[in-house]
Amino acid sequence: MKDNLRHYSNQKGDGKFFGVDLLDREGTEIRAVAFNEAADKFFTIFQKNGVYLISKGQVRLARKGYSHIKNDYSITLNEHSEVIPVNDNNNDIEQQKYRFTPIEQIQQVEPKSFVDVIGVVIDVSDIQPIMSSRTQQQMKKRNLKIADQTAKIDVTLWNKDAEEYSEEQLKDTVIALKGCKVSGFGGRSLSAAGYIEIHPERKETNDLIAWLRNHGGDTTNLNVTELTTGGGNVNVNAPRRTFAEVKEMNLGNKIESKQNKKEADYFTVVATITTIAQSADRKPWYEANPDPNSDAKNCKVTTMGDGKW
């Protein structure tokens, strides 16, 4: 798997980097990272499922929290490193290595850990643009709900991954995701940050297809546990109410609900926003670059005081 080329800025200045996950003939995985000049040199060379001879890289201790690769070491490529594509006519090297976790077991996995998962896509959302609070860059995301024989869970695809497959390509297909990051907000959910494979040629795929056929091929009424809930452990299937019904039913006024969130009354509402509170120091918007042809479209800008931004 190859990451997108990313840019960063810190006290030392601006830079760029990308990473690749590598698998050798013995089944050992390791991550390699290239910065700046090396990133420019090697980014177009590395391709999905390619085979390479790599030399003159620097071996370092791995930063475990930043990668799903279970290796104590990583490789840093510099401008003097060499990466040579080779032909693997014998297919001696496996293209991908998975360690699938049954979806039900993800509820025991610590948040910010990484898991490999495989399941049937039972729901696909539209692509949604969002603004990153950390980078102030616009991002795109698409939410999937996938299920296996044990449970179902929400998975978020980001940017290029969100756009690569259409809703028609994803719905009711088997999908394998490597290196998903576990989130503990609202139960359990996953953020896809690694390799994605549609309908992989694996035994698990055949097992899922057979399981689905036993349910008549219907993905809407699978009787399995839902691991993803709304914020604060609110179930996304909470009943829809109007505000008048909430008031009439006296929801939210039980003493127990104030002492224990599990006893609270939850509901879903569809409403129209009539007022947005604002002040000079807390505006509900930000100034942004309006140029539709710019790579920095919609990025936050700051006034320089002379009519320029």
CSV table of C-alpha atoms in Angstrom, one decimal:
chain,number,residue,atom,x,y,z
A,1,MET,CA,0.0,0.0,0.0
A,2,LYS,CA,1.2,3.5,-0.8
A,3,ASP,CA,0.0,6.6,1.0
A,4,ASN,CA,-0.8,9.9,-0.7
A,5,LEU,CA,1.9,12.5,-0.8
A,6,ARG,CA,1.4,14.7,2.3
A,7,HIS,CA,2.7,18.2,3.2
A,8,TYR,CA,3.6,19.4,6.7
A,9,SER,CA,4.8,22.6,8.4
A,10,ASN,CA,6.7,22.8,11.6
A,11,GLN,CA,9.5,24.9,13.3
A,12,LYS,CA,12.1,23.5,10.9
A,13,GLY,CA,10.0,24.6,7.9
A,14,ASP,CA,7.8,23.1,5.3
A,15,GLY,CA,8.1,19.6,3.9
A,16,LYS,CA,6.4,16.6,2.3
A,17,PHE,CA,6.5,12.8,2.8
A,18,PHE,CA,4.8,9.6,1.9
A,19,GLY,CA,4.9,6.0,3.3
A,20,VAL,CA,4.6,2.5,1.8
A,21,ASP,CA,3.8,-0.8,3.4
A,22,LEU,CA,6.2,-3.6,2.2
A,23,LEU,CA,5.8,-7.4,2.3
A,24,ASP,CA,8.7,-9.8,1.6
A,25,ARG,CA,8.8,-13.4,0.5
A,26,GLU,CA,8.8,-14.7,4.1
A,27,GLY,CA,5.7,-12.8,4.9
A,28,THR,CA,7.4,-10.1,7.0
A,29,GLU,CA,5.9,-6.6,6.8
A,30,ILE,CA,7.7,-3.3,7.3
A,31,ARG,CA,7.0,0.3,6.6
A,32,ALA,CA,9.2,2.7,4.6
A,33,VAL,CA,8.9,6.5,4.6
A,34,ALA,CA,10.4,9.0,2.2
A,35,PHE,CA,10.7,12.8,2.9
A,36,ASN,CA,11.2,15.8,0.7
A,37,GLU,CA,13.7,15.1,-2.2
A,38,ALA,CA,13.4,11.4,-1.6
A,39,ALA,CA,9.6,11.7,-1.7
A,40,ASP,CA,9.8,13.4,-5.1
A,41,LYS,CA,12.2,10.7,-6.3
A,42,PHE,CA,10.3,7.6,-5.2
A,43,PHE,CA,6.6,8.6,-5.2
A,44,THR,CA,6.0,7.7,-8.8
A,45,ILE,CA,8.2,4.6,-8.7
A,46,PHE,CA,6.2,2.7,-6.0
A,47,GLN,CA,3.0,1.2,-7.4
A,48,LYS,CA,0.4,-1.0,-5.9
A,49,ASN,CA,1.3,-4.7,-6.0
A,50,GLY,CA,4.8,-3.9,-7.5
A,51,VAL,CA,7.9,-5.8,-6.6
A,52,TYR,CA,11.2,-3.9,-5.8
A,53,LEU,CA,14.8,-4.2,-4.8
A,54,ILE,CA,15.5,-1.6,-2.1
A,55,SER,CA,18.9,-0.6,-0.9
A,56,LYS,CA,20.7,2.1,1.0
A,57,GLY,CA,17.8,2.8,3.2
A,58,GLN,CA,18.2,3.7,6.9
A,59,VAL,CA,16.7,1.3,9.5
A,60,ARG,CA,15.1,3.0,12.5
A,61,LEU,CA,12.9,2.1,15.4
A,62,ALA,CA,9.2,2.2,14.3
A,63,ARG,CA,6.8,4.7,15.7
A,64,LYS,CA,4.1,2.2,16.7
A,65,GLY,CA,1.2,4.6,17.1
A,66,TYR,CA,1.4,5.8,13.5
A,67,SER,CA,1.2,2.5,11.6
A,68,HIS,CA,-0.7,-0.8,11.7
A,69,ILE,CA,2.5,-2.7,10.7
A,70,LYS,CA,3.6,-5.0,13.5
A,71,ASN,CA,7.3,-4.5,13.2
A,72,ASP,CA,9.7,-3.0,15.7
A,73,TYR,CA,11.6,-1.3,12.9
A,74,SER,CA,10.9,0.9,9.8
A,75,ILE,CA,12.9,2.1,6.8
A,76,THR,CA,13.7,5.7,5.9
A,77,LEU,CA,14.5,6.3,2.3
A,78,ASN,CA,16.8,9.3,1.4
A,79,GLU,CA,18.0,10.8,-1.8
A,80,HIS,CA,20.9,8.3,-1.9
A,81,SER,CA,18.6,5.2,-1.5
A,82,GLU,CA,17.9,3.0,-4.5
A,83,VAL,CA,14.5,1.4,-5.5
A,84,ILE,CA,14.6,-0.8,-8.5
A,85,PRO,CA,11.4,-2.4,-9.9
A,86,VAL,CA,11.7,-6.1,-10.7
A,87,ASN,CA,9.5,-8.8,-12.3
A,88,ASP,CA,8.1,-11.5,-10.1
A,89,ASN,CA,7.0,-14.0,-12.7
A,90,ASN,CA,6.8,-16.8,-10.1
A,91,ASN,CA,4.4,-14.9,-7.8
A,92,ASP,CA,6.7,-15.8,-4.9
A,93,ILE,CA,5.6,-12.8,-2.9
A,94,GLU,CA,2.0,-12.6,-1.6
A,95,GLN,CA,0.3,-9.4,-2.7
A,96,GLN,CA,-1.4,-8.8,0.6
A,97,LYS,CA,-1.3,-10.3,4.1
A,98,TYR,CA,-4.4,-10.0,6.4
A,99,ARG,CA,-5.0,-10.7,10.1
A,100,PHE,CA,-8.8,-10.4,10.1
A,101,THR,CA,-10.6,-9.6,13.3
A,102,PRO,CA,-14.3,-10.7,13.6
A,103,ILE,CA,-16.3,-7.5,13.8
A,104,GLU,CA,-17.9,-8.5,17.1
A,105,GLN,CA,-14.4,-8.7,18.7
A,106,ILE,CA,-13.6,-5.1,17.8
A,107,GLN,CA,-15.7,-4.0,20.8
A,108,GLN,CA,-12.9,-5.4,23.0
A,109,VAL,CA,-10.1,-3.6,21.0
A,110,GLU,CA,-8.6,-0.5,22.5
A,111,PRO,CA,-9.4,2.8,20.6
A,112,LYS,CA,-6.5,4.0,18.3
A,113,SER,CA,-5.5,0.4,17.7
A,114,PHE,CA,-5.4,-1.0,14.2
A,115,VAL,CA,-7.3,-4.0,12.8
A,116,ASP,CA,-7.9,-5.8,9.5
A,117,VAL,CA,-11.5,-6.5,8.8
A,118,ILE,CA,-13.7,-8.1,6.1
A,119,GLY,CA,-17.4,-7.9,5.6
A,120,VAL,CA,-20.4,-7.3,3.4
A,121,VAL,CA,-21.2,-3.6,2.6
A,122,ILE,CA,-24.8,-3.2,3.7
A,123,ASP,CA,-25.1,0.6,3.5
A,124,VAL,CA,-23.2,3.4,1.7
A,125,SER,CA,-23.6,7.1,2.3
A,126,ASP,CA,-23.0,10.0,-0.1
A,127,ILE,CA,-19.6,11.7,-0.2
A,128,GLN,CA,-19.6,14.5,2.3
A,129,PRO,CA,-17.1,17.5,2.3
A,130,ILE,CA,-15.8,18.4,5.8
A,131,MET,CA,-13.3,20.9,7.1
A,132,SER,CA,-10.4,19.5,9.1
A,133,SER,CA,-10.2,21.4,12.4
A,134,ARG,CA,-6.5,20.5,12.7
A,135,THR,CA,-5.3,21.5,9.2
A,136,GLN,CA,-8.2,23.8,8.0
A,137,GLN,CA,-8.1,21.8,4.8
A,138,GLN,CA,-11.2,20.5,3.1
A,139,MET,CA,-11.6,16.7,3.2
A,140,LYS,CA,-14.0,14.3,1.7
A,141,LYS,CA,-15.5,11.3,3.5
A,142,ARG,CA,-17.9,8.4,2.8
A,143,ASN,CA,-19.4,6.2,5.5
A,144,LEU,CA,-20.0,2.5,5.0
A,145,LYS,CA,-21.7,0.0,7.2
A,146,ILE,CA,-20.2,-3.5,6.9
A,147,ALA,CA,-21.3,-6.7,8.5
A,148,ASP,CA,-20.0,-10.2,9.0
A,149,GLN,CA,-21.6,-13.3,10.7
A,150,THR,CA,-21.0,-11.7,14.1
A,151,ALA,CA,-21.8,-8.0,14.0
A,152,LYS,CA,-21.9,-4.8,11.9
A,153,ILE,CA,-19.9,-1.6,12.2
A,154,ASP,CA,-19.5,1.8,10.5
A,155,VAL,CA,-16.3,2.5,8.5
A,156,THR,CA,-15.2,5.9,7.2
A,157,LEU,CA,-13.4,6.2,3.9
A,158,TRP,CA,-11.4,9.4,3.3
A,159,ASN,CA,-10.5,11.6,0.3
A,160,LYS,CA,-9.2,9.4,-2.6
A,161,ASP,CA,-10.5,6.2,-1.0
A,162,ALA,CA,-14.0,7.8,-0.7
A,163,GLU,CA,-14.0,8.8,-4.4
A,164,GLU,CA,-12.4,5.7,-5.9
A,165,TYR,CA,-15.6,3.5,-5.8
A,166,SER,CA,-19.1,4.5,-6.5
A,167,GLU,CA,-22.1,3.5,-4.4
A,168,GLU,CA,-23.1,0.9,-7.0
A,169,GLN,CA,-19.7,-0.7,-6.8
A,170,LEU,CA,-19.7,-0.9,-3.0
A,171,LYS,CA,-23.3,-1.8,-2.1
A,172,ASP,CA,-23.8,-5.6,-1.3
A,173,THR,CA,-20.1,-6.4,-2.1
A,174,VAL,CA,-17.5,-8.0,0.1
A,175,ILE,CA,-14.8,-5.6,1.1
A,176,ALA,CA,-11.5,-6.2,2.9
A,177,LEU,CA,-9.8,-3.4,4.8
A,178,LYS,CA,-6.3,-3.5,6.2
A,179,GLY,CA,-5.0,-1.3,8.9
A,180,CYS,CA,-8.3,0.3,10.0
A,181,LYS,CA,-8.0,2.6,13.0
A,182,VAL,CA,-10.5,1.9,15.8
A,183,SER,CA,-12.5,4.7,17.3
A,184,GLY,CA,-14.3,4.5,20.7
A,185,PHE,CA,-16.6,7.5,20.1
A,186,GLY,CA,-20.2,6.3,20.0
A,187,GLY,CA,-19.5,2.6,20.6
A,188,ARG,CA,-16.9,1.3,18.1
A,189,SER,CA,-16.3,2.5,14.5
A,190,LEU,CA,-13.4,2.3,12.0
A,191,SER,CA,-11.4,4.8,10.0
A,192,ALA,CA,-10.0,3.2,6.8
A,193,ALA,CA,-6.3,4.3,6.6
A,194,GLY,CA,-4.8,1.3,4.8
A,195,TYR,CA,-5.3,-1.1,1.9
A,196,ILE,CA,-8.8,-1.6,0.5
A,197,GLU,CA,-9.7,-4.6,-1.6
A,198,ILE,CA,-13.1,-5.3,-3.2
A,199,HIS,CA,-14.2,-8.9,-3.4
A,200,PRO,CA,-10.8,-10.4,-2.6
A,201,GLU,CA,-10.2,-14.0,-3.7
A,202,ARG,CA,-10.2,-15.5,-0.2
A,203,LYS,CA,-12.0,-18.2,1.8
A,204,GLU,CA,-13.5,-15.5,4.0
A,205,THR,CA,-15.2,-13.9,0.9
A,206,ASN,CA,-16.8,-17.2,0.0
A,207,ASP,CA,-18.0,-17.8,3.6
A,208,LEU,CA,-19.6,-14.3,3.6
A,209,ILE,CA,-21.4,-14.9,0.3
A,210,ALA,CA,-22.7,-18.2,1.5
A,211,TRP,CA,-23.9,-16.6,4.8
A,212,LEU,CA,-25.6,-13.9,2.9
A,213,ARG,CA,-27.4,-16.4,0.5
A,214,ASN,CA,-28.7,-18.2,3.6
A,215,HIS,CA,-30.4,-14.9,4.5
A,216,GLY,CA,-32.0,-14.7,1.0
A,217,GLY,CA,-29.4,-12.1,-0.1
A,218,ASP,CA,-31.1,-9.4,1.9
A,219,THR,CA,-28.7,-7.1,3.7
A,220,THR,CA,-31.4,-4.9,5.3
A,221,ASN,CA,-32.5,-7.3,8.0
A,222,LEU,CA,-29.4,-9.0,9.2
A,223,ASN,CA,-29.9,-10.1,12.9
A,224,VAL,CA,-26.4,-9.2,14.1
A,225,THR,CA,-25.1,-6.8,16.8
A,226,GLU,CA,-24.7,-3.1,16.0
A,227,LEU,CA,-21.3,-1.8,17.3
A,228,THR,CA,-21.7,1.8,16.1
A,229,THR,CA,-23.9,4.2,18.0
A,230,GLY,CA,-24.4,7.9,17.9
A,231,GLY,CA,-22.3,10.3,20.0
A,232,GLY,CA,-22.4,9.6,23.8
A,233,ASN,CA,-23.6,6.1,23.1
A,234,VAL,CA,-26.9,7.2,21.7
A,235,ASN,CA,-28.3,4.5,19.4
A,236,VAL,CA,-28.6,5.7,15.8
A,237,ASN,CA,-31.9,3.9,15.7
A,238,ALA,CA,-33.5,6.0,18.4
A,239,PRO,CA,-37.2,6.8,17.6
A,240,ARG,CA,-38.0,9.9,15.6
A,241,ARG,CA,-40.0,12.5,17.6
A,242,THR,CA,-41.2,16.1,17.1
A,243,PHE,CA,-40.4,18.6,19.7
A,244,ALA,CA,-44.1,18.8,20.6
A,245,GLU,CA,-44.1,15.0,21.2
A,246,VAL,CA,-41.0,15.3,23.4
A,247,LYS,CA,-42.7,18.0,25.5
A,248,GLU,CA,-45.9,16.0,25.8
A,249,MET,CA,-44.1,12.8,26.7
A,250,ASN,CA,-42.0,14.7,29.3
A,251,LEU,CA,-38.9,13.1,27.9
A,252,GLY,CA,-35.6,13.9,29.7
A,253,ASN,CA,-37.1,14.8,33.0
A,254,LYS,CA,-36.5,11.6,34.9
A,255,ILE,CA,-34.2,12.0,37.9
A,256,GLU,CA,-32.5,8.7,37.0
A,257,SER,CA,-31.5,10.1,33.6
A,258,LYS,CA,-29.5,12.9,35.3
A,259,GLN,CA,-27.6,10.4,37.4
A,260,ASN,CA,-27.1,7.7,34.8
A,261,LYS,CA,-26.8,8.3,31.0
A,262,LYS,CA,-28.0,4.8,30.3
A,263,GLU,CA,-31.4,5.8,31.8
A,264,ALA,CA,-31.7,8.9,29.6
A,265,ASP,CA,-34.4,9.3,27.0
A,266,TYR,CA,-33.0,9.5,23.4
A,267,PHE,CA,-34.8,10.5,20.2
A,268,THR,CA,-34.1,11.5,16.7
A,269,VAL,CA,-35.4,14.8,15.3
A,270,VAL,CA,-35.6,16.4,11.8
A,271,ALA,CA,-35.7,20.2,12.3
A,272,THR,CA,-34.9,23.5,10.6
A,273,ILE,CA,-32.3,25.9,12.0
A,274,THR,CA,-34.0,29.2,12.6
A,275,THR,CA,-31.2,31.1,14.5
A,276,ILE,CA,-27.4,30.8,14.6
A,277,ALA,CA,-25.8,32.5,17.6
A,278,GLN,CA,-22.8,34.6,16.8
A,279,SER,CA,-20.5,37.2,18.1
A,280,ALA,CA,-17.5,39.2,16.9
A,281,ASP,CA,-15.0,36.7,18.3
A,282,ARG,CA,-17.1,33.6,17.6
A,283,LYS,CA,-18.2,33.7,14.0
A,284,PRO,CA,-20.0,30.6,12.5
A,285,TRP,CA,-17.8,30.9,9.4
A,286,TYR,CA,-14.2,31.6,8.4
A,287,GLU,CA,-12.7,33.6,5.5
A,288,ALA,CA,-11.5,31.2,2.8
A,289,ASN,CA,-9.8,31.2,-0.6
A,290,PRO,CA,-12.7,31.3,-3.2
A,291,ASP,CA,-10.6,30.3,-6.3
A,292,PRO,CA,-12.1,27.1,-7.7
A,293,ASN,CA,-8.9,26.4,-9.7
A,294,SER,CA,-6.5,26.7,-6.8
A,295,ASP,CA,-5.1,23.7,-4.9
A,296,ALA,CA,-5.8,25.7,-1.8
A,297,LYS,CA,-9.5,26.1,-2.6
A,298,ASN,CA,-11.6,26.8,0.6
A,299,CYS,CA,-8.5,26.9,2.8
A,300,LYS,CA,-8.6,29.4,5.6
A,301,VAL,CA,-7.0,32.8,4.9
A,302,THR,CA,-5.9,35.6,7.3
A,303,THR,CA,-6.0,39.3,6.4
A,304,MET,CA,-2.7,41.2,6.2
A,305,GLY,CA,-4.4,44.5,6.8
A,306,ASP,CA,-3.6,46.1,3.4
A,307,GLY,CA,-6.4,44.5,1.4
A,308,LYS,CA,-4.5,41.3,0.9
A,309,TRP,CA,-5.0,37.9,2.4
